[in-house]
Amino acid sequence: MPDDIFGAPLPEPKRPSRKRQLADHHQRTLDQRIKDCLDYPLLYEMAELLPSPHMVGCPREYPSIVYLLMAALTPVTKSKRSTAGLLTSAGQWRSLRAAVRRHMGRRAAAALPLTAPTRGQYDYAVKTLLVPSVDLLEEEFRSYAAHQALEQGLFPASTPKTWSRPERRQLLVGDATVPKAPSKARKPETVDPVTGELRSHRVDPAARDYYENGEKAKRPVRGTKWFFGSGRGDGYWTRVILTFAHVAGGEYEDEAAVAVRQFSRLKAALPDCMGVIYDGALRGVHRDTLARRGLLVINKQHGSVSPVFYERIKPCRSGHDLWCDQGRIAESIRIDDGTRVLQPVPVTRLEPRIGVTKSRWYHLLKIPCRHGDHEYRIPVGITTTAEDRALRDAATGRRIPSDGERGFHRAEHLQQIPQETLSHQLVYPYRSDSESVHSQFDLSLWNRRMIAYGVDRQKVFALGFALSQNATSHQVFLEGRANAAATRRRGA
């Protein structure tokens, strides 16, 4: 591989390690996580969007904020029963009342009952209050999460953009996970083969069969698939979950379609986001959509993509045969034994042309030649169609057919940052942060099984998980800023 703008790839032993030891001061205790949720401003803003206790139906004994706090605390305690039991203690209920007093005033705190709600009351509130309003709460969450990310220094407008090697905080990371269904049952009734007894089972209507771990090492799992998109800095607890969504279909194309929609929405809210990191579920058609929106797409090339001929150019007497190989342009050259090999062509610049409605991406090549090196620009990342701007040959003036017209899937064969480069080796490992989100999600489940039946109730739990994670990130950011200010005052 040439040592160009992306750098030559390093062998596995020489690649820099990004693993760091988690220090004790980075740990958050259960009490700290609970306090983080109680002091998260978004929960109190969400409470204003919900109907008051006396507007519809049977009057509720508790205001909306209590049930929103319980929804955020449930992933921390791992079950609704544990959350209800936690709040029954006088100390925790006093802490909740004190938090309501700080954020909503003395009158709201004085209106709270002297005892906490039961699990049954919370279940009823989930059914009648949170589930009907979950889409509204989800939109408010996305809007606030984007502002929180910017406040915490993610996707900064002032930081220079190095397109060939973006920083971690300038990129979105996403992936989907399948938590196990709350019940193993697939049928509501079964017959005992020994006794003939008819047994009833509770079946999750949202559960279905999925496959994880890619196409080569498929692992079947039954549950519901959830997509999470996030951004983070280099420190611990700096991650901000920006969006989540249910993936109804069981194919990787369904997951990729959901990811593209979510990333496109985030790009509108985060204009200085440079790109996304994803796994092999994103194919050329998905990379094309995101690249047109001005985003880098950093993922691995699909194993089924084989080298294809690109074109022959004659800037000199020799001429050069260009091929697409390993996500970049390579030249077909003859070696000493008479056989031909594909030699990658150095890329001197990754050139984005960001537009309002459509963006374009180019590799500026430096083709080695015995008559003198040639500069040559090729489009990458986007498969052009007849509706795109028509290109014409500079020499003849004839219209050049689009990629769609000549059956060439450019976005599938030419990556913005090719896989076999140092840049890809340094940037792509940030994708492991999505696995960290999945690990935290699994740890928030009782016995690592979803603790709700049906998509709507599970969406309330996923929302609570995202709220609890962002609440801790918000509090850690505030603590870090306060410590930095105290250090500056001592220094002065």
XYZ file of C-alpha atoms in Angstrom:
492
model
C 0.000 0.000 0.000
C 1.305 3.503 -0.798
C 2.098 5.934 1.992
C -0.340 8.623 0.891
C -2.718 10.992 2.715
C -4.374 8.021 4.430
C -1.096 6.395 5.444
C 0.170 2.871 4.955
C -1.574 0.261 7.150
C 0.293 -1.166 10.112
C 0.499 -4.852 11.020
C -1.564 -5.956 13.989
C 1.287 -5.970 16.582
C 2.309 -2.391 15.726
C -1.147 -0.816 15.830
C -1.580 1.633 18.733
C -3.704 0.304 21.574
C -6.706 2.416 22.536
C -7.583 0.471 25.670
C -7.337 2.309 28.979
C -7.717 1.106 32.534
C -10.894 2.300 34.230
C -9.769 4.144 37.362
C -11.716 4.147 40.614
C -12.672 7.815 40.282
C -14.390 7.039 36.986
C -16.818 4.617 38.632
C -20.368 5.770 39.428
C -22.089 4.203 42.403
C -25.794 3.377 42.497
C -26.484 6.407 44.696
C -24.613 8.654 42.275
C -26.551 7.292 39.300
C -29.836 7.884 41.131
C -28.840 11.466 41.955
C -27.789 11.998 38.318
C -31.295 11.067 37.169
C -33.049 13.150 39.831
C -31.112 16.261 38.747
C -31.396 15.783 34.973
C -33.172 18.895 33.576
C -34.651 17.097 30.558
C -36.966 15.002 32.736
C -38.584 18.112 34.172
C -38.970 19.600 30.684
C -40.618 16.376 29.513
C -43.064 16.525 32.425
C -44.422 19.804 31.035
C -45.397 18.001 27.812
C -47.544 15.378 29.545
C -51.178 15.925 30.559
C -51.736 16.967 34.148
C -53.275 14.432 36.586
C -56.808 15.866 36.307
C -57.086 16.455 32.548
C -58.192 13.024 31.281
C -59.363 9.724 32.765
C -59.173 8.724 36.400
C -57.336 11.384 38.442
C -53.760 10.344 39.155
C -52.417 10.602 42.668
C -48.916 11.486 41.464
C -47.794 14.103 38.906
C -46.138 13.132 35.623
C -42.618 13.911 36.808
C -42.725 11.064 39.334
C -43.388 8.469 36.644
C -40.770 9.967 34.307
C -38.207 9.748 37.103
C -39.212 6.141 37.721
C -38.794 5.390 33.997
C -35.240 6.796 34.120
C -34.414 4.977 37.356
C -35.682 1.564 36.187
C -32.623 0.859 33.952
C -30.396 1.875 36.870
C -32.064 -0.494 39.351
C -32.724 -3.113 36.608
C -36.430 -3.644 37.367
C -39.647 -1.774 38.086
C -40.049 -3.679 41.359
C -36.599 -2.534 42.522
C -37.370 1.062 41.572
C -40.633 1.059 43.502
C -38.913 -0.581 46.473
C -36.076 1.934 46.336
C -38.445 4.895 46.545
C -40.359 3.434 49.485
C -37.393 4.194 51.704
C -37.899 7.522 53.454
C -34.470 8.807 52.460
C -34.885 8.211 48.701
C -38.407 9.614 48.636
C -37.154 12.716 50.440
C -34.382 12.998 47.824
C -36.954 12.855 45.044
C -39.105 15.513 46.723
C -36.029 17.699 47.205
C -35.125 17.323 43.507
C -38.667 18.285 42.492
C -38.412 21.320 44.786
C -35.131 22.402 43.166
C -36.379 22.082 39.597
C -40.122 22.754 39.805
C -40.582 24.845 42.942
C -41.941 24.441 46.446
C -45.569 24.195 45.376
C -44.941 21.193 43.124
C -42.947 19.442 45.854
C -45.603 20.156 48.500
C -48.267 18.580 46.254
C -46.467 15.213 46.295
C -47.925 12.513 48.577
C -45.947 11.472 51.631
C -45.293 7.963 50.255
C -43.945 6.705 46.942
C -46.097 5.042 44.255
C -46.335 1.275 44.081
C -45.226 -0.877 41.189
C -48.864 -1.322 40.155
C -49.393 2.423 40.027
C -46.297 2.818 37.880
C -47.425 0.015 35.525
C -50.778 1.749 35.120
C -49.045 5.070 34.408
C -46.850 3.441 31.775
C -49.941 2.091 30.042
C -52.140 5.194 30.249
C -49.636 8.061 30.373
C -46.176 7.217 29.019
C -47.037 4.849 26.162
C -49.571 7.230 24.512
C -47.030 10.073 24.742
C -43.824 8.150 24.000
C -43.396 9.561 20.465
C -43.676 13.118 21.787
C -41.191 12.343 24.553
C -38.835 10.736 22.042
C -38.776 13.873 19.875
C -38.068 16.032 22.915
C -35.282 13.649 23.904
C -33.599 13.876 20.493
C -33.749 17.659 20.457
C -32.318 17.990 23.972
C -29.647 15.320 23.402
C -28.309 17.202 20.367
C -28.031 20.416 22.412
C -26.403 18.496 25.276
C -23.809 17.028 22.917
C -22.900 20.480 21.613
C -22.711 21.883 25.139
C -20.348 19.094 26.160
C -17.976 19.897 23.294
C -19.012 17.224 20.798
C -19.220 18.087 17.081
C -17.543 21.491 17.606
C -17.845 24.141 14.906
C -14.531 25.779 15.802
C -12.332 22.685 15.407
C -10.638 22.264 11.997
C -11.972 19.393 9.922
C -9.350 16.924 8.734
C -11.429 14.752 6.444
C -8.785 12.067 6.005
C -8.466 11.542 9.784
C -11.390 12.987 11.801
C -11.423 13.145 15.589
C -13.565 10.909 17.737
C -15.777 13.762 18.946
C -16.552 14.732 15.348
C -18.109 11.369 14.450
C -21.362 9.533 15.094
C -21.297 5.890 16.111
C -24.215 3.514 15.741
C -25.243 -0.111 15.780
C -28.207 -2.300 16.682
C -28.531 -4.910 19.408
C -31.082 -7.612 20.204
C -31.847 -8.024 23.924
C -33.465 -11.344 24.751
C -37.245 -11.519 24.833
C -38.819 -11.373 28.321
C -40.220 -14.865 27.799
C -38.939 -17.922 25.954
C -42.487 -18.915 25.040
C -43.490 -18.755 21.377
C -47.091 -19.935 21.758
C -49.703 -18.764 24.286
C -50.702 -22.367 25.077
C -48.830 -25.651 24.984
C -49.701 -29.227 25.966
C -47.492 -31.094 28.402
C -46.335 -34.217 26.510
C -46.325 -36.315 29.697
C -49.465 -35.280 31.568
C -51.469 -33.751 28.708
C -52.020 -30.652 30.839
C -52.786 -27.426 28.955
C -50.342 -24.729 30.030
C -50.671 -21.000 29.434
C -47.680 -18.786 28.643
C -47.157 -15.083 28.247
C -45.720 -14.339 24.820
C -44.015 -11.119 23.815
C -45.877 -9.933 20.682
C -42.853 -7.905 19.551
C -40.304 -10.735 19.714
C -38.976 -12.269 16.520
C -35.897 -14.155 15.329
C -32.806 -12.128 14.413
C -29.207 -12.890 13.569
C -26.177 -11.197 15.115
C -22.381 -11.228 14.603
C -22.489 -10.607 10.851
C -23.214 -12.828 7.894
C -20.259 -15.209 8.328
C -20.740 -16.120 11.998
C -24.500 -15.785 12.317
C -25.866 -16.304 15.807
C -29.649 -16.654 16.156
C -31.327 -14.710 18.944
C -34.983 -14.059 19.726
C -36.079 -10.670 20.981
C -36.497 -7.137 19.671
C -33.793 -5.208 17.849
C -32.948 -1.664 18.925
C -30.696 0.820 17.164
C -28.689 3.363 19.172
C -26.744 6.319 17.767
C -24.334 8.271 19.942
C -21.328 10.573 20.082
C -18.568 10.854 22.651
C -15.251 12.447 23.550
C -12.103 10.740 24.787
C -12.980 10.630 28.507
C -15.149 8.224 30.476
C -18.860 8.993 30.781
C -18.634 11.545 27.944
C -20.992 9.610 25.682
C -24.307 11.194 24.743
C -26.948 8.886 23.265
C -28.515 10.970 20.516
C -31.194 8.687 19.114
C -32.686 5.203 19.304
C -35.194 3.306 17.193
C -36.874 -0.086 16.937
C -35.821 -2.266 13.989
C -38.868 -4.266 12.962
C -37.346 -6.321 10.134
C -35.023 -9.245 10.623
C -32.622 -8.540 7.735
C -29.448 -6.458 7.874
C -30.933 -4.212 5.171
C -33.734 -3.258 7.567
C -31.219 -2.266 10.236
C -29.207 -0.259 7.701
C -32.316 1.578 6.487
C -33.184 2.594 10.062
C -29.590 3.703 10.673
C -29.539 5.861 7.516
C -32.787 7.609 8.515
C -31.548 8.293 12.030
C -28.129 9.543 10.909
C -29.739 11.816 8.326
C -31.911 13.397 11.014
C -28.919 13.855 13.296
C -26.934 15.559 10.540
C -29.672 18.212 10.321
C -29.418 18.832 14.082
C -25.602 18.584 14.182
C -24.328 20.414 11.072
C -20.654 20.099 12.083
C -20.799 16.318 12.415
C -18.241 14.949 9.944
C -19.354 11.362 9.511
C -20.531 8.046 10.889
C -18.854 4.794 11.891
C -20.777 1.584 11.353
C -20.241 -2.105 10.729
C -20.680 -4.070 7.524
C -24.481 -3.724 7.575
C -24.059 -0.507 5.559
C -23.594 -1.290 1.880
C -22.977 0.986 -1.092
C -26.571 2.186 -1.388
C -26.504 3.326 2.243
C -23.081 4.955 1.950
C -24.348 6.806 -1.118
C -27.291 8.318 0.782
C -25.157 9.471 3.698
C -22.325 10.789 1.518
C -24.817 12.928 -0.408
C -25.734 14.529 2.932
C -22.116 15.520 3.527
C -21.115 12.656 5.821
C -18.075 10.438 5.803
C -19.011 6.766 6.072
C -16.313 4.692 7.746
C -16.986 0.972 7.694
C -15.450 -2.208 6.402
C -15.700 -3.246 2.787
C -18.110 -6.113 2.226
C -16.416 -9.449 1.613
C -18.357 -10.135 -1.596
C -16.937 -7.058 -3.379
C -14.314 -8.154 -5.911
C -12.021 -5.997 -8.109
C -13.673 -4.458 -11.186
C -12.256 -2.551 -14.135
C -12.778 1.218 -13.841
C -11.358 2.858 -16.986
C -8.280 3.271 -19.156
C -6.745 6.746 -19.350
C -4.025 7.991 -21.720
C -2.459 11.158 -20.303
C 0.778 9.940 -21.890
C 1.958 7.447 -24.517
C 1.895 4.557 -22.088
C -1.683 4.746 -20.828
C -2.911 3.413 -17.502
C -5.508 0.753 -16.703
C -7.365 1.708 -13.517
C -9.297 -0.785 -11.407
C -11.369 -0.609 -8.220
C -9.832 -2.771 -5.513
C -10.148 -2.729 -1.706
C -12.212 0.445 -1.752
C -9.807 2.537 -3.831
C -8.312 2.959 -7.309
C -5.481 0.587 -8.239
C -3.450 0.350 -11.429
C -2.982 -2.897 -13.283
C 0.775 -3.306 -13.839
C 2.876 -6.102 -15.300
C 5.598 -7.537 -13.048
C 8.787 -9.378 -13.959
C 7.215 -12.832 -14.349
C 4.698 -11.472 -16.882
C 1.651 -11.563 -14.632
C -0.438 -8.532 -13.765
C -1.112 -7.238 -10.261
C -3.208 -4.375 -8.915
C -1.032 -1.662 -7.393
C -2.913 0.913 -5.246
C -2.610 4.449 -6.582
C -1.561 7.105 -4.003
C -4.286 9.536 -2.933
C -2.952 13.035 -2.256
C -6.240 14.556 -1.114
C -9.758 13.624 -0.027
C -11.757 16.501 -1.446
C -15.317 17.100 -0.225
C -17.643 19.536 -1.928
C -20.380 20.019 0.635
C -23.630 21.369 -0.790
C -26.914 22.429 0.730
C -28.935 19.586 -0.749
C -26.262 17.325 -2.223
C -22.554 16.798 -1.598
C -19.800 15.241 -3.688
C -16.542 13.552 -2.755
C -13.336 13.099 -4.751
C -9.970 11.385 -4.503
C -7.134 13.361 -6.053
C -4.779 10.675 -7.362
C -1.097 10.831 -8.155
C -0.549 8.125 -10.756
C 3.135 7.044 -10.930
C 4.485 7.008 -14.503
C 7.926 6.797 -16.137
C 6.969 9.840 -18.209
C 6.174 11.834 -15.063
C 3.470 11.449 -12.426
C -0.096 12.353 -13.411
C -2.763 13.995 -11.256
C -6.237 12.591 -11.759
C -9.479 13.296 -9.865
C -12.177 10.639 -9.461
C -15.537 10.762 -7.630
C -15.954 8.410 -4.646
C -18.688 7.482 -2.195
C -21.612 8.380 -4.466
C -23.139 6.415 -7.339
C -24.204 9.054 -9.844
C -27.551 8.821 -11.645
C -28.982 10.450 -14.758
C -30.675 13.039 -12.515
C -27.313 14.232 -11.183
C -25.370 16.989 -12.853
C -24.315 15.795 -16.313
C -20.566 15.411 -16.827
C -18.915 16.041 -20.183
C -15.593 14.988 -21.606
C -13.200 17.954 -21.581
C -11.638 16.883 -24.896
C -14.681 15.924 -26.993
C -17.527 17.697 -25.175
C -19.588 14.506 -25.209
C -21.798 13.643 -22.279
C -20.330 11.048 -19.932
C -22.896 8.382 -18.917
C -23.720 8.257 -15.207
C -22.768 5.306 -12.999
C -26.369 4.132 -12.953
C -26.568 4.153 -16.753
C -23.417 2.083 -17.176
C -24.222 -0.283 -14.286
C -21.322 0.735 -12.060
C -22.021 0.867 -8.315
C -19.357 3.419 -7.373
C -20.394 3.754 -3.710
C -19.983 -0.009 -3.280
C -16.493 -0.141 -4.792
C -14.863 3.190 -3.839
C -14.816 4.248 -0.192
C -14.110 7.746 1.038
C -11.530 6.321 3.490
C -10.342 2.972 2.095
C -10.226 0.070 4.495
C -6.594 -0.975 4.018
C -5.117 2.321 5.251
C -3.695 3.721 8.469
C -6.521 6.280 8.707
C -9.097 3.501 8.703
C -7.118 1.555 11.314
C -7.050 4.601 13.600
C -10.655 5.755 13.148
C -12.692 2.568 12.729
C -11.923 1.254 16.283
C -14.144 4.058 17.607
C -17.015 1.781 16.532
C -16.390 -0.271 19.671
C -18.211 2.468 21.573
C -21.445 1.091 20.129
C -20.615 -2.247 21.771
C -20.200 -0.357 25.048
C -23.732 1.025 24.629
C -25.033 -2.489 24.048
C -23.187 -3.776 27.112
C -24.696 -1.044 29.285
C -28.124 -1.797 27.831
C -27.804 -5.504 28.662
C -26.598 -4.692 32.175
C -29.691 -2.536 32.746
C -31.962 -5.570 32.189
C -33.001 -7.981 34.910
C -31.403 -11.334 34.106
C -30.374 -9.733 30.763
C -33.906 -10.072 29.415
C -36.183 -7.255 28.309
C -38.455 -6.348 31.221
C -41.465 -5.211 29.170
C -43.848 -6.832 26.700
C -44.699 -5.187 23.395
C -42.861 -2.563 21.353
C -44.581 0.428 22.964
C -43.671 -0.527 26.533
C -40.183 -1.525 25.461
C -39.770 1.866 23.810
C -40.527 3.482 27.180
C -37.767 1.359 28.718
C -35.305 2.216 25.901
C -36.119 5.888 26.428
C -35.492 5.510 30.168
C -32.149 3.836 29.461
C -31.040 6.668 27.168
C -32.183 9.234 29.740
C -30.251 7.570 32.565
C -27.067 7.344 30.485
C -27.272 10.970 29.365
C -28.101 12.097 32.895
C -24.808 10.674 34.164
C -22.898 12.122 31.205
C -24.448 15.531 31.936
C -23.558 15.369 35.629
C -19.969 14.223 34.969
C -19.555 17.122 32.543
C -20.820 19.609 35.150
C -18.506 18.144 37.791
C -15.521 18.332 35.444
C -16.278 21.946 34.572
C -16.631 22.859 38.265
C -13.331 21.132 39.101
C -11.564 22.945 36.260
C -12.934 26.301 37.465
C -11.777 25.553 41.019
C -8.315 24.642 39.742
C -8.072 27.934 37.830
C -9.089 29.908 40.913
C -6.440 28.182 43.036
C -3.837 28.858 40.365
C -4.772 32.531 40.204
